[in-house]
mmCIF file with all atom_site columns, C-alpha atoms in Angstrom:
data_model
loop_
_atom_site.group_PDB
_atom_site.id
_atom_site.type_symbol
_atom_site.label_atom_id
_atom_site.label_alt_id
_atom_site.label_comp_id
_atom_site.label_asym_id
_atom_site.label_entity_id
_atom_site.label_seq_id
_atom_site.pdbx_PDB_ins_code
_atom_site.Cartn_x
_atom_site.Cartn_y
_atom_site.Cartn_z
_atom_site.occupancy
_atom_site.B_iso_or_equiv
_atom_site.pdbx_formal_charge
_atom_site.auth_seq_id
_atom_site.auth_comp_id
_atom_site.auth_asym_id
_atom_site.auth_atom_id
_atom_site.pdbx_PDB_model_num
ATOM 1   C CA . ASN A 1 1   ? 117.369 81.855  114.670 1.00 0.00 ? 59  ASN A CA 1
ATOM 2   C CA . ALA A 1 2   ? 114.984 81.645  111.727 1.00 0.00 ? 60  ALA A CA 1
ATOM 3   C CA . GLY A 1 3   ? 112.484 84.207  113.079 1.00 0.00 ? 61  GLY A CA 1
ATOM 4   C CA . VAL A 1 4   ? 109.696 84.774  110.554 1.00 0.00 ? 62  VAL A CA 1
ATOM 5   C CA . THR A 1 5   ? 110.034 82.849  107.311 1.00 0.00 ? 63  THR A CA 1
ATOM 6   C CA . GLN A 1 6   ? 108.030 83.703  104.205 1.00 0.00 ? 64  GLN A CA 1
ATOM 7   C CA . THR A 1 7   ? 107.846 81.705  101.012 1.00 0.00 ? 65  THR A CA 1
ATOM 8   C CA . PRO A 1 8   ? 108.059 82.227  98.129  1.00 0.00 ? 66  PRO A CA 1
ATOM 9   C CA . LYS A 1 9   ? 110.173 85.373  97.720  1.00 0.00 ? 67  LYS A CA 1
ATOM 10  C CA . PHE A 1 10  ? 108.818 86.104  94.261  1.00 0.00 ? 68  PHE A CA 1
ATOM 11  C CA . GLN A 1 11  ? 105.684 84.975  92.444  1.00 0.00 ? 69  GLN A CA 1
ATOM 12  C CA . VAL A 1 12  ? 103.998 85.827  89.168  1.00 0.00 ? 70  VAL A CA 1
ATOM 13  C CA . LEU A 1 13  ? 100.348 84.923  88.721  1.00 0.00 ? 71  LEU A CA 1
ATOM 14  C CA . LYS A 1 14  ? 97.825  85.332  85.980  1.00 0.00 ? 72  LYS A CA 1
ATOM 15  C CA . THR A 1 15  ? 94.535  87.027  86.732  1.00 0.00 ? 73  THR A CA 1
ATOM 16  C CA . GLY A 1 16  ? 92.120  84.543  88.262  1.00 0.00 ? 74  GLY A CA 1
ATOM 17  C CA . GLN A 1 17  ? 94.730  82.130  89.557  1.00 0.00 ? 75  GLN A CA 1
ATOM 18  C CA . SER A 1 18  ? 94.863  81.245  93.232  1.00 0.00 ? 76  SER A CA 1
ATOM 19  C CA . MET A 1 19  ? 97.842  80.764  95.471  1.00 0.00 ? 77  MET A CA 1
ATOM 20  C CA . THR A 1 20  ? 98.950  80.654  99.081  1.00 0.00 ? 78  THR A CA 1
ATOM 21  C CA . LEU A 1 21  ? 101.704 82.717  100.609 1.00 0.00 ? 79  LEU A CA 1
ATOM 22  C CA . GLN A 1 22  ? 103.332 80.822  103.435 1.00 0.00 ? 80  GLN A CA 1
ATOM 23  C CA . CYS A 1 23  ? 104.443 82.291  106.743 1.00 0.00 ? 81  CYS A CA 1
ATOM 24  C CA . ALA A 1 24  ? 106.014 80.495  109.675 1.00 0.00 ? 82  ALA A CA 1
ATOM 25  C CA . GLN A 1 25  ? 107.569 81.731  112.898 1.00 0.00 ? 83  GLN A CA 1
ATOM 26  C CA . ASP A 1 26  ? 109.594 79.832  115.454 1.00 0.00 ? 84  ASP A CA 1
ATOM 27  C CA . MET A 1 27  ? 109.396 82.317  118.334 1.00 0.00 ? 85  MET A CA 1
ATOM 28  C CA . ASN A 1 28  ? 106.136 80.998  119.838 1.00 0.00 ? 86  ASN A CA 1
ATOM 29  C CA . HIS A 1 29  ? 104.472 84.349  119.190 1.00 0.00 ? 87  HIS A CA 1
ATOM 30  C CA . GLU A 1 30  ? 100.727 84.539  119.763 1.00 0.00 ? 88  GLU A CA 1
ATOM 31  C CA . TYR A 1 31  ? 100.113 87.389  117.339 1.00 0.00 ? 89  TYR A CA 1
ATOM 32  C CA . MET A 1 32  ? 100.669 87.115  113.589 1.00 0.00 ? 90  MET A CA 1
ATOM 33  C CA . SER A 1 33  ? 99.674  89.435  110.792 1.00 0.00 ? 91  SER A CA 1
ATOM 34  C CA . TRP A 1 34  ? 99.891  90.097  107.074 1.00 0.00 ? 92  TRP A CA 1
ATOM 35  C CA . TYR A 1 35  ? 100.603 93.494  105.537 1.00 0.00 ? 93  TYR A CA 1
ATOM 36  C CA . ARG A 1 36  ? 100.845 94.654  101.970 1.00 0.00 ? 94  ARG A CA 1
ATOM 37  C CA . GLN A 1 37  ? 103.195 97.411  100.892 1.00 0.00 ? 95  GLN A CA 1
ATOM 38  C CA . ASP A 1 38  ? 102.409 99.557  97.882  1.00 0.00 ? 96  ASP A CA 1
ATOM 39  C CA . PRO A 1 39  ? 104.286 102.649 96.655  1.00 0.00 ? 97  PRO A CA 1
ATOM 40  C CA . GLY A 1 40  ? 103.158 105.742 98.506  1.00 0.00 ? 98  GLY A CA 1
ATOM 41  C CA . MET A 1 41  ? 100.746 103.769 100.694 1.00 0.00 ? 99  MET A CA 1
ATOM 42  C CA . GLY A 1 42  ? 102.959 102.510 103.478 1.00 0.00 ? 100 GLY A CA 1
ATOM 43  C CA . LEU A 1 43  ? 102.070 99.149  105.008 1.00 0.00 ? 101 LEU A CA 1
ATOM 44  C CA . ARG A 1 44  ? 98.432  98.223  105.282 1.00 0.00 ? 102 ARG A CA 1
ATOM 45  C CA . LEU A 1 45  ? 97.086  95.445  107.466 1.00 0.00 ? 103 LEU A CA 1
ATOM 46  C CA . ILE A 1 46  ? 95.272  92.654  105.622 1.00 0.00 ? 104 ILE A CA 1
ATOM 47  C CA . HIS A 1 47  ? 94.468  90.093  108.327 1.00 0.00 ? 105 HIS A CA 1
ATOM 48  C CA . TYR A 1 48  ? 95.749  89.231  111.745 1.00 0.00 ? 106 TYR A CA 1
ATOM 49  C CA . SER A 1 49  ? 95.511  86.491  114.336 1.00 0.00 ? 107 SER A CA 1
ATOM 50  C CA . VAL A 1 50  ? 95.879  86.588  118.108 1.00 0.00 ? 108 VAL A CA 1
ATOM 51  C CA . GLY A 1 51  ? 96.263  82.853  118.477 1.00 0.00 ? 109 GLY A CA 1
ATOM 52  C CA . ALA A 1 52  ? 95.574  79.461  116.934 1.00 0.00 ? 110 ALA A CA 1
ATOM 53  C CA . GLY A 1 53  ? 92.002  79.262  115.675 1.00 0.00 ? 111 GLY A CA 1
ATOM 54  C CA . ILE A 1 54  ? 91.424  83.031  115.856 1.00 0.00 ? 112 ILE A CA 1
ATOM 55  C CA . THR A 1 55  ? 91.641  85.395  112.892 1.00 0.00 ? 113 THR A CA 1
ATOM 56  C CA . ASP A 1 56  ? 90.289  88.833  112.143 1.00 0.00 ? 114 ASP A CA 1
ATOM 57  C CA . GLN A 1 57  ? 90.228  91.374  109.343 1.00 0.00 ? 115 GLN A CA 1
ATOM 58  C CA . GLY A 1 58  ? 92.503  94.319  109.019 1.00 0.00 ? 116 GLY A CA 1
ATOM 59  C CA . GLU A 1 59  ? 92.221  97.403  106.834 1.00 0.00 ? 117 GLU A CA 1
ATOM 60  C CA . VAL A 1 60  ? 92.268  95.747  103.396 1.00 0.00 ? 118 VAL A CA 1
ATOM 61  C CA . PRO A 1 61  ? 90.949  92.160  103.730 1.00 0.00 ? 119 PRO A CA 1
ATOM 62  C CA . ASN A 1 62  ? 88.984  91.803  100.484 1.00 0.00 ? 120 ASN A CA 1
ATOM 63  C CA . GLY A 1 63  ? 90.285  89.099  98.178  1.00 0.00 ? 121 GLY A CA 1
ATOM 64  C CA . TYR A 1 64  ? 92.326  87.373  100.869 1.00 0.00 ? 122 TYR A CA 1
ATOM 65  C CA . ASN A 1 65  ? 91.689  84.527  103.284 1.00 0.00 ? 123 ASN A CA 1
ATOM 66  C CA . VAL A 1 66  ? 93.705  83.362  106.258 1.00 0.00 ? 124 VAL A CA 1
ATOM 67  C CA . SER A 1 67  ? 93.650  80.540  108.754 1.00 0.00 ? 125 SER A CA 1
ATOM 68  C CA . ARG A 1 68  ? 95.633  79.799  111.902 1.00 0.00 ? 126 ARG A CA 1
ATOM 69  C CA . SER A 1 69  ? 95.606  76.100  112.669 1.00 0.00 ? 127 SER A CA 1
ATOM 70  C CA . THR A 1 70  ? 98.874  76.195  114.603 1.00 0.00 ? 128 THR A CA 1
ATOM 71  C CA . THR A 1 71  ? 100.775 78.841  116.557 1.00 0.00 ? 129 THR A CA 1
ATOM 72  C CA . GLU A 1 72  ? 103.642 78.678  114.062 1.00 0.00 ? 130 GLU A CA 1
ATOM 73  C CA . ASP A 1 73  ? 101.878 79.040  110.710 1.00 0.00 ? 131 ASP A CA 1
ATOM 74  C CA . PHE A 1 74  ? 99.721  81.779  109.210 1.00 0.00 ? 132 PHE A CA 1
ATOM 75  C CA . PRO A 1 75  ? 99.169  81.297  105.464 1.00 0.00 ? 133 PRO A CA 1
ATOM 76  C CA . LEU A 1 76  ? 97.594  83.960  103.276 1.00 0.00 ? 134 LEU A CA 1
ATOM 77  C CA . ARG A 1 77  ? 95.397  82.768  100.416 1.00 0.00 ? 135 ARG A CA 1
ATOM 78  C CA . LEU A 1 78  ? 94.534  84.687  97.290  1.00 0.00 ? 136 LEU A CA 1
ATOM 79  C CA . LEU A 1 79  ? 91.370  83.103  95.972  1.00 0.00 ? 137 LEU A CA 1
ATOM 80  C CA . SER A 1 80  ? 91.264  84.697  92.525  1.00 0.00 ? 138 SER A CA 1
ATOM 81  C CA . ALA A 1 81  ? 94.217  86.966  91.879  1.00 0.00 ? 139 ALA A CA 1
ATOM 82  C CA . ALA A 1 82  ? 93.651  90.426  90.426  1.00 0.00 ? 140 ALA A CA 1
ATOM 83  C CA . PRO A 1 83  ? 96.186  92.965  89.112  1.00 0.00 ? 141 PRO A CA 1
ATOM 84  C CA . SER A 1 84  ? 95.288  95.198  92.090  1.00 0.00 ? 142 SER A CA 1
ATOM 85  C CA . GLN A 1 85  ? 96.875  92.576  94.320  1.00 0.00 ? 143 GLN A CA 1
ATOM 86  C CA . THR A 1 86  ? 100.281 93.175  92.793  1.00 0.00 ? 144 THR A CA 1
ATOM 87  C CA . SER A 1 87  ? 102.269 94.182  95.845  1.00 0.00 ? 145 SER A CA 1
ATOM 88  C CA . VAL A 1 88  ? 104.926 93.218  98.337  1.00 0.00 ? 146 VAL A CA 1
ATOM 89  C CA . TYR A 1 89  ? 103.504 91.145  101.162 1.00 0.00 ? 147 TYR A CA 1
ATOM 90  C CA . PHE A 1 90  ? 104.987 91.006  104.629 1.00 0.00 ? 148 PHE A CA 1
ATOM 91  C CA . CYS A 1 91  ? 104.174 88.583  107.398 1.00 0.00 ? 149 CYS A CA 1
ATOM 92  C CA . ALA A 1 92  ? 104.934 89.676  110.952 1.00 0.00 ? 150 ALA A CA 1
ATOM 93  C CA . SER A 1 93  ? 104.628 88.303  114.457 1.00 0.00 ? 151 SER A CA 1
ATOM 94  C CA . ARG A 1 94  ? 105.000 89.430  118.037 1.00 0.00 ? 152 ARG A CA 1
ATOM 95  C CA . PRO A 1 95  ? 104.250 88.226  121.563 1.00 0.00 ? 153 PRO A CA 1
ATOM 96  C CA . GLY A 1 96  ? 100.773 88.971  122.890 1.00 0.00 ? 154 GLY A CA 1
ATOM 97  C CA . GLN A 1 97  ? 101.592 92.341  124.437 1.00 0.00 ? 155 GLN A CA 1
ATOM 98  C CA . ALA A 1 98  ? 100.649 95.437  122.435 1.00 0.00 ? 156 ALA A CA 1
ATOM 99  C CA . ASN A 1 99  ? 103.923 97.162  123.235 1.00 0.00 ? 157 ASN A CA 1
ATOM 100 C CA . SER A 1 100 ? 106.015 94.415  121.669 1.00 0.00 ? 158 SER A CA 1
ATOM 101 C CA . PRO A 1 101 ? 107.561 95.283  118.295 1.00 0.00 ? 159 PRO A CA 1
ATOM 102 C CA . LEU A 1 102 ? 106.587 93.273  115.255 1.00 0.00 ? 160 LEU A CA 1
ATOM 103 C CA . HIS A 1 103 ? 109.158 90.903  113.772 1.00 0.00 ? 161 HIS A CA 1
ATOM 104 C CA . PHE A 1 104 ? 108.870 90.878  109.999 1.00 0.00 ? 162 PHE A CA 1
ATOM 105 C CA . GLY A 1 105 ? 109.626 88.276  107.384 1.00 0.00 ? 163 GLY A CA 1
ATOM 106 C CA . ASN A 1 106 ? 111.616 89.268  104.309 1.00 0.00 ? 164 ASN A CA 1
ATOM 107 C CA . GLY A 1 107 ? 108.578 89.744  102.139 1.00 0.00 ? 165 GLY A CA 1
ATOM 108 C CA . THR A 1 108 ? 107.028 88.191  99.047  1.00 0.00 ? 166 THR A CA 1
ATOM 109 C CA . ARG A 1 109 ? 106.927 90.199  95.837  1.00 0.00 ? 167 ARG A CA 1
ATOM 110 C CA . LEU A 1 110 ? 103.784 89.239  93.946  1.00 0.00 ? 168 LEU A CA 1
ATOM 111 C CA . THR A 1 111 ? 102.966 90.293  90.408  1.00 0.00 ? 169 THR A CA 1
ATOM 112 C CA . VAL A 1 112 ? 99.556  89.593  88.904  1.00 0.00 ? 170 VAL A CA 1
ATOM 113 C CA . THR A 1 113 ? 99.325  89.985  85.135  1.00 0.00 ? 171 THR A CA 1
ATOM 114 C CA . ALA B 2 1   ? 90.558  105.353 114.739 1.00 0.00 ? 108 ALA B CA 1
ATOM 115 C CA . GLN B 2 2   ? 94.279  105.660 114.966 1.00 0.00 ? 109 GLN B CA 1
ATOM 116 C CA . LYS B 2 3   ? 96.245  107.437 112.267 1.00 0.00 ? 110 LYS B CA 1
ATOM 117 C CA . VAL B 2 4   ? 99.874  108.196 111.531 1.00 0.00 ? 111 VAL B CA 1
ATOM 118 C CA . THR B 2 5   ? 100.942 111.012 109.225 1.00 0.00 ? 112 THR B CA 1
ATOM 119 C CA . GLN B 2 6   ? 104.382 111.309 107.735 1.00 0.00 ? 113 GLN B CA 1
ATOM 120 C CA . ALA B 2 7   ? 104.004 114.463 105.674 1.00 0.00 ? 114 ALA B CA 1
ATOM 121 C CA . GLN B 2 8   ? 107.489 114.306 104.177 1.00 0.00 ? 115 GLN B CA 1
ATOM 122 C CA . THR B 2 9   ? 107.619 111.764 101.360 1.00 0.00 ? 116 THR B CA 1
ATOM 123 C CA . GLU B 2 10  ? 111.194 112.116 100.163 1.00 0.00 ? 117 GLU B CA 1
ATOM 124 C CA . ILE B 2 11  ? 114.226 113.807 101.703 1.00 0.00 ? 118 ILE B CA 1
ATOM 125 C CA . SER B 2 12  ? 117.639 114.127 100.126 1.00 0.00 ? 119 SER B CA 1
ATOM 126 C CA . VAL B 2 13  ? 120.686 115.270 102.079 1.00 0.00 ? 120 VAL B CA 1
ATOM 127 C CA . VAL B 2 14  ? 124.417 115.287 101.670 1.00 0.00 ? 121 VAL B CA 1
ATOM 128 C CA . GLU B 2 15  ? 126.459 113.050 103.908 1.00 0.00 ? 122 GLU B CA 1
ATOM 129 C CA . LYS B 2 16  ? 127.205 114.510 107.355 1.00 0.00 ? 123 LYS B CA 1
ATOM 130 C CA . GLU B 2 17  ? 124.114 116.699 107.324 1.00 0.00 ? 124 GLU B CA 1
ATOM 131 C CA . ASP B 2 18  ? 121.604 116.316 110.149 1.00 0.00 ? 125 ASP B CA 1
ATOM 132 C CA . VAL B 2 19  ? 118.091 115.324 109.127 1.00 0.00 ? 126 VAL B CA 1
ATOM 133 C CA . THR B 2 20  ? 114.799 115.117 111.004 1.00 0.00 ? 127 THR B CA 1
ATOM 134 C CA . LEU B 2 21  ? 111.966 112.835 109.970 1.00 0.00 ? 128 LEU B CA 1
ATOM 135 C CA . ASP B 2 22  ? 108.580 114.006 111.187 1.00 0.00 ? 129 ASP B CA 1
ATOM 136 C CA . CYS B 2 23  ? 105.774 111.838 112.529 1.00 0.00 ? 130 CYS B CA 1
ATOM 137 C CA . VAL B 2 24  ? 102.380 113.047 113.733 1.00 0.00 ? 131 VAL B CA 1
ATOM 138 C CA . TYR B 2 25  ? 99.821  110.652 115.157 1.00 0.00 ? 132 TYR B CA 1
ATOM 139 C CA . GLU B 2 26  ? 96.169  110.625 116.123 1.00 0.00 ? 133 GLU B CA 1
ATOM 140 C CA . THR B 2 27  ? 94.590  108.448 118.764 1.00 0.00 ? 134 THR B CA 1
ATOM 141 C CA . ARG B 2 28  ? 91.798  108.668 121.322 1.00 0.00 ? 135 ARG B CA 1
ATOM 142 C CA . ASP B 2 29  ? 93.571  106.362 123.738 1.00 0.00 ? 136 ASP B CA 1
ATOM 143 C CA . THR B 2 30  ? 95.593  107.576 126.675 1.00 0.00 ? 137 THR B CA 1
ATOM 144 C CA . THR B 2 31  ? 97.843  104.519 126.508 1.00 0.00 ? 138 THR B CA 1
ATOM 145 C CA . TYR B 2 32  ? 99.511  103.765 123.216 1.00 0.00 ? 139 TYR B CA 1
ATOM 146 C CA . TYR B 2 33  ? 102.854 102.833 121.725 1.00 0.00 ? 140 TYR B CA 1
ATOM 147 C CA . LEU B 2 34  ? 104.889 104.446 118.982 1.00 0.00 ? 141 LEU B CA 1
ATOM 148 C CA . PHE B 2 35  ? 107.486 102.759 116.823 1.00 0.00 ? 142 PHE B CA 1
ATOM 149 C CA . TRP B 2 36  ? 109.995 103.576 114.109 1.00 0.00 ? 143 TRP B CA 1
ATOM 150 C CA . TYR B 2 37  ? 111.058 101.033 111.508 1.00 0.00 ? 144 TYR B CA 1
ATOM 151 C CA . LYS B 2 38  ? 113.748 101.246 108.826 1.00 0.00 ? 145 LYS B CA 1
ATOM 152 C CA . GLN B 2 39  ? 113.504 99.604  105.418 1.00 0.00 ? 146 GLN B CA 1
ATOM 153 C CA . PRO B 2 40  ? 116.874 99.669  103.624 1.00 0.00 ? 147 PRO B CA 1
ATOM 154 C CA . PRO B 2 41  ? 117.113 99.088  99.865  1.00 0.00 ? 148 PRO B CA 1
ATOM 155 C CA . SER B 2 42  ? 117.398 95.343  100.520 1.00 0.00 ? 149 SER B CA 1
ATOM 156 C CA . GLY B 2 43  ? 113.741 95.434  101.565 1.00 0.00 ? 150 GLY B CA 1
ATOM 157 C CA . GLU B 2 44  ? 113.611 94.003  105.061 1.00 0.00 ? 151 GLU B CA 1
ATOM 158 C CA . LEU B 2 45  ? 111.875 95.903  107.870 1.00 0.00 ? 152 LEU B CA 1
ATOM 159 C CA . VAL B 2 46  ? 114.077 96.656  110.852 1.00 0.00 ? 153 VAL B CA 1
ATOM 160 C CA . PHE B 2 47  ? 112.706 97.755  114.215 1.00 0.00 ? 154 PHE B CA 1
ATOM 161 C CA . LEU B 2 48  ? 114.461 100.861 115.550 1.00 0.00 ? 155 LEU B CA 1
ATOM 162 C CA . ILE B 2 49  ? 112.641 102.060 118.651 1.00 0.00 ? 156 ILE B CA 1
ATOM 163 C CA . ARG B 2 50  ? 109.472 101.830 120.718 1.00 0.00 ? 157 ARG B CA 1
ATOM 164 C CA . ARG B 2 51  ? 108.101 104.581 122.946 1.00 0.00 ? 158 ARG B CA 1
ATOM 165 C CA . ASN B 2 52  ? 105.272 104.227 125.467 1.00 0.00 ? 159 ASN B CA 1
ATOM 166 C CA . SER B 2 53  ? 102.777 107.071 125.732 1.00 0.00 ? 160 SER B CA 1
ATOM 167 C CA . PHE B 2 54  ? 103.474 107.546 129.417 1.00 0.00 ? 161 PHE B CA 1
ATOM 168 C CA . ASP B 2 55  ? 107.224 107.964 128.889 1.00 0.00 ? 162 ASP B CA 1
ATOM 169 C CA . GLU B 2 56  ? 108.026 111.319 127.324 1.00 0.00 ? 163 GLU B CA 1
ATOM 170 C CA . GLN B 2 57  ? 111.749 111.085 127.779 1.00 0.00 ? 164 GLN B CA 1
ATOM 171 C CA . ASN B 2 58  ? 113.693 111.651 124.620 1.00 0.00 ? 165 ASN B CA 1
ATOM 172 C CA . GLU B 2 59  ? 116.080 108.929 123.582 1.00 0.00 ? 166 GLU B CA 1
ATOM 173 C CA . ILE B 2 60  ? 119.474 108.938 121.954 1.00 0.00 ? 167 ILE B CA 1
ATOM 174 C CA . SER B 2 61  ? 121.214 105.967 120.434 1.00 0.00 ? 168 SER B CA 1
ATOM 175 C CA . GLY B 2 62  ? 124.458 106.878 118.765 1.00 0.00 ? 169 GLY B CA 1
ATOM 176 C CA . ARG B 2 63  ? 123.641 109.163 115.836 1.00 0.00 ? 170 ARG B CA 1
ATOM 177 C CA . TYR B 2 64  ? 119.919 108.536 116.235 1.00 0.00 ? 171 TYR B CA 1
ATOM 178 C CA . SER B 2 65  ? 117.625 110.475 118.528 1.00 0.00 ? 172 SER B CA 1
ATOM 179 C CA . TRP B 2 66  ? 113.900 110.588 119.022 1.00 0.00 ? 173 TRP B CA 1
ATOM 180 C CA . ASN B 2 67  ? 111.777 113.452 120.298 1.00 0.00 ? 174 ASN B CA 1
ATOM 181 C CA . PHE B 2 68  ? 108.371 112.487 121.680 1.00 0.00 ? 175 PHE B CA 1
ATOM 182 C CA . GLN B 2 69  ? 105.951 115.326 122.435 1.00 0.00 ? 176 GLN B CA 1
ATOM 183 C CA . LYS B 2 70  ? 102.453 114.410 123.554 1.00 0.00 ? 177 LYS B CA 1
ATOM 184 C CA . SER B 2 71  ? 101.370 118.054 123.442 1.00 0.00 ? 178 SER B CA 1
ATOM 185 C CA . THR B 2 72  ? 101.807 118.112 119.670 1.00 0.00 ? 179 THR B CA 1
ATOM 186 C CA . SER B 2 73  ? 101.205 114.364 119.086 1.00 0.00 ? 180 SER B CA 1
ATOM 187 C CA . SER B 2 74  ? 104.577 114.044 117.450 1.00 0.00 ? 181 SER B CA 1
ATOM 188 C CA . PHE B 2 75  ? 107.363 111.493 117.549 1.00 0.00 ? 182 PHE B CA 1
ATOM 189 C CA . ASN B 2 76  ? 110.181 112.847 115.406 1.00 0.00 ? 183 ASN B CA 1
ATOM 190 C CA . PHE B 2 77  ? 113.368 111.054 114.472 1.00 0.00 ? 184 PHE B CA 1
ATOM 191 C CA . THR B 2 78  ? 116.686 112.848 113.960 1.00 0.00 ? 185 THR B CA 1
ATOM 192 C CA . ILE B 2 79  ? 119.780 111.418 112.364 1.00 0.00 ? 186 ILE B CA 1
ATOM 193 C CA . THR B 2 80  ? 122.916 113.362 113.193 1.00 0.00 ? 187 THR B CA 1
ATOM 194 C CA . ALA B 2 81  ? 125.822 113.402 110.759 1.00 0.00 ? 188 ALA B CA 1
ATOM 195 C CA . SER B 2 82  ? 123.991 111.274 108.239 1.00 0.00 ? 189 SER B CA 1
ATOM 196 C CA . GLN B 2 83  ? 125.782 108.538 106.326 1.00 0.00 ? 190 GLN B CA 1
ATOM 197 C CA . VAL B 2 84  ? 125.092 106.829 103.018 1.00 0.00 ? 191 VAL B CA 1
ATOM 198 C CA . VAL B 2 85  ? 124.077 103.697 104.940 1.00 0.00 ? 192 VAL B CA 1
ATOM 199 C CA . ASP B 2 86  ? 121.183 105.681 106.426 1.00 0.00 ? 193 ASP B CA 1
ATOM 200 C CA . SER B 2 87  ? 119.534 105.745 102.997 1.00 0.00 ? 194 SER B CA 1
ATOM 201 C CA . ALA B 2 88  ? 116.266 103.884 103.473 1.00 0.00 ? 195 ALA B CA 1
ATOM 202 C CA . VAL B 2 89  ? 112.538 104.245 103.866 1.00 0.00 ? 196 VAL B CA 1
ATOM 203 C CA . TYR B 2 90  ? 111.573 105.075 107.429 1.00 0.00 ? 197 TYR B CA 1
ATOM 204 C CA . PHE B 2 91  ? 108.182 104.236 108.860 1.00 0.00 ? 198 PHE B CA 1
ATOM 205 C CA . CYS B 2 92  ? 106.533 105.584 111.969 1.00 0.00 ? 199 CYS B CA 1
ATOM 206 C CA . ALA B 2 93  ? 103.811 103.390 113.484 1.00 0.00 ? 200 ALA B CA 1
ATOM 207 C CA . LEU B 2 94  ? 101.224 103.505 116.263 1.00 0.00 ? 201 LEU B CA 1
ATOM 208 C CA . SER B 2 95  ? 99.640  100.769 118.334 1.00 0.00 ? 202 SER B CA 1
ATOM 209 C CA . GLU B 2 96  ? 96.744  101.486 120.635 1.00 0.00 ? 203 GLU B CA 1
ATOM 210 C CA . SER B 2 97  ? 96.468  99.466  123.820 1.00 0.00 ? 204 SER B CA 1
ATOM 211 C CA . ARG B 2 98  ? 94.019  96.688  123.043 1.00 0.00 ? 205 ARG B CA 1
ATOM 212 C CA . GLY B 2 99  ? 96.003  93.863  124.548 1.00 0.00 ? 206 GLY B CA 1
ATOM 213 C CA . ALA B 2 100 ? 96.460  90.972  122.163 1.00 0.00 ? 207 ALA B CA 1
ATOM 214 C CA . ASN B 2 101 ? 94.137  92.616  119.621 1.00 0.00 ? 208 ASN B CA 1
ATOM 215 C CA . SER B 2 102 ? 96.247  95.720  119.254 1.00 0.00 ? 209 SER B CA 1
ATOM 216 C CA . LYS B 2 103 ? 96.996  96.507  115.638 1.00 0.00 ? 210 LYS B CA 1
ATOM 217 C CA . LEU B 2 104 ? 99.989  98.420  114.353 1.00 0.00 ? 211 LEU B CA 1
ATOM 218 C CA . THR B 2 105 ? 99.123  101.278 112.001 1.00 0.00 ? 212 THR B CA 1
ATOM 219 C CA . PHE B 2 106 ? 101.892 102.613 109.797 1.00 0.00 ? 213 PHE B CA 1
ATOM 220 C CA . GLY B 2 107 ? 102.487 105.956 108.202 1.00 0.00 ? 214 GLY B CA 1
ATOM 221 C CA . LYS B 2 108 ? 103.222 106.056 104.495 1.00 0.00 ? 215 LYS B CA 1
ATOM 222 C CA . GLY B 2 109 ? 106.949 106.249 105.013 1.00 0.00 ? 216 GLY B CA 1
ATOM 223 C CA . ILE B 2 110 ? 109.703 108.736 104.257 1.00 0.00 ? 217 ILE B CA 1
ATOM 224 C CA . THR B 2 111 ? 112.341 107.908 101.667 1.00 0.00 ? 218 THR B CA 1
ATOM 225 C CA . LEU B 2 112 ? 115.680 109.269 102.825 1.00 0.00 ? 219 LEU B CA 1
ATOM 226 C CA . SER B 2 113 ? 118.537 109.516 100.357 1.00 0.00 ? 220 SER B CA 1
ATOM 227 C CA . VAL B 2 114 ? 121.966 110.406 101.672 1.00 0.00 ? 221 VAL B CA 1
ATOM 228 C CA . ARG B 2 115 ? 124.387 111.440 98.936  1.00 0.00 ? 222 ARG B CA 1
ATOM 229 C CA . PRO B 2 116 ? 128.127 111.116 99.353  1.00 0.00 ? 223 PRO B CA 1
#
């Protein structure tokens, strides 16, 4: 079982560059989300989606875009990378019910110089 | 708005000691869900337990136990006879009942170090 797959695992960007973090799940989950993890800050929600064609903002959406064209994929785009976006990014998914636990990918460590 | 507070940031114990990780939450909802996740040094996030707001029974799973008290809005996690493999960051999280739109809010995490 692949579960939630994130690519790449590591990435270094220069300020102003753009890139897309990929996330795919093979569990037919309706809900997908992106979190960032920073030291001492826990995990903070960036964007989430409750189904194909539907996305919404989380706690820290600025500087990021998402789209959900299929149930399986939920890419996260950094339009113009900034050093403040240096972080570890986690994609997660779950079935539609609120009491279902999130299944997390293994994370992407992004450094912006 | 929902909020999760993990006041302890770092805890260090010697192997075989018992340790309790505290979690206090805030929510206006009467139906909500609480979770604990473990993040070992390898970095992945591992789901440990879910508790529904209407089920105040405590739970034990091997060396792990969870104490849910609605009266104090707490959902504490105790590890009995800790082991080096328990060293990790532990996150408590809260989801209000919004159906598909429910979002999971995490505390800032507690770093547990278990020394041999």
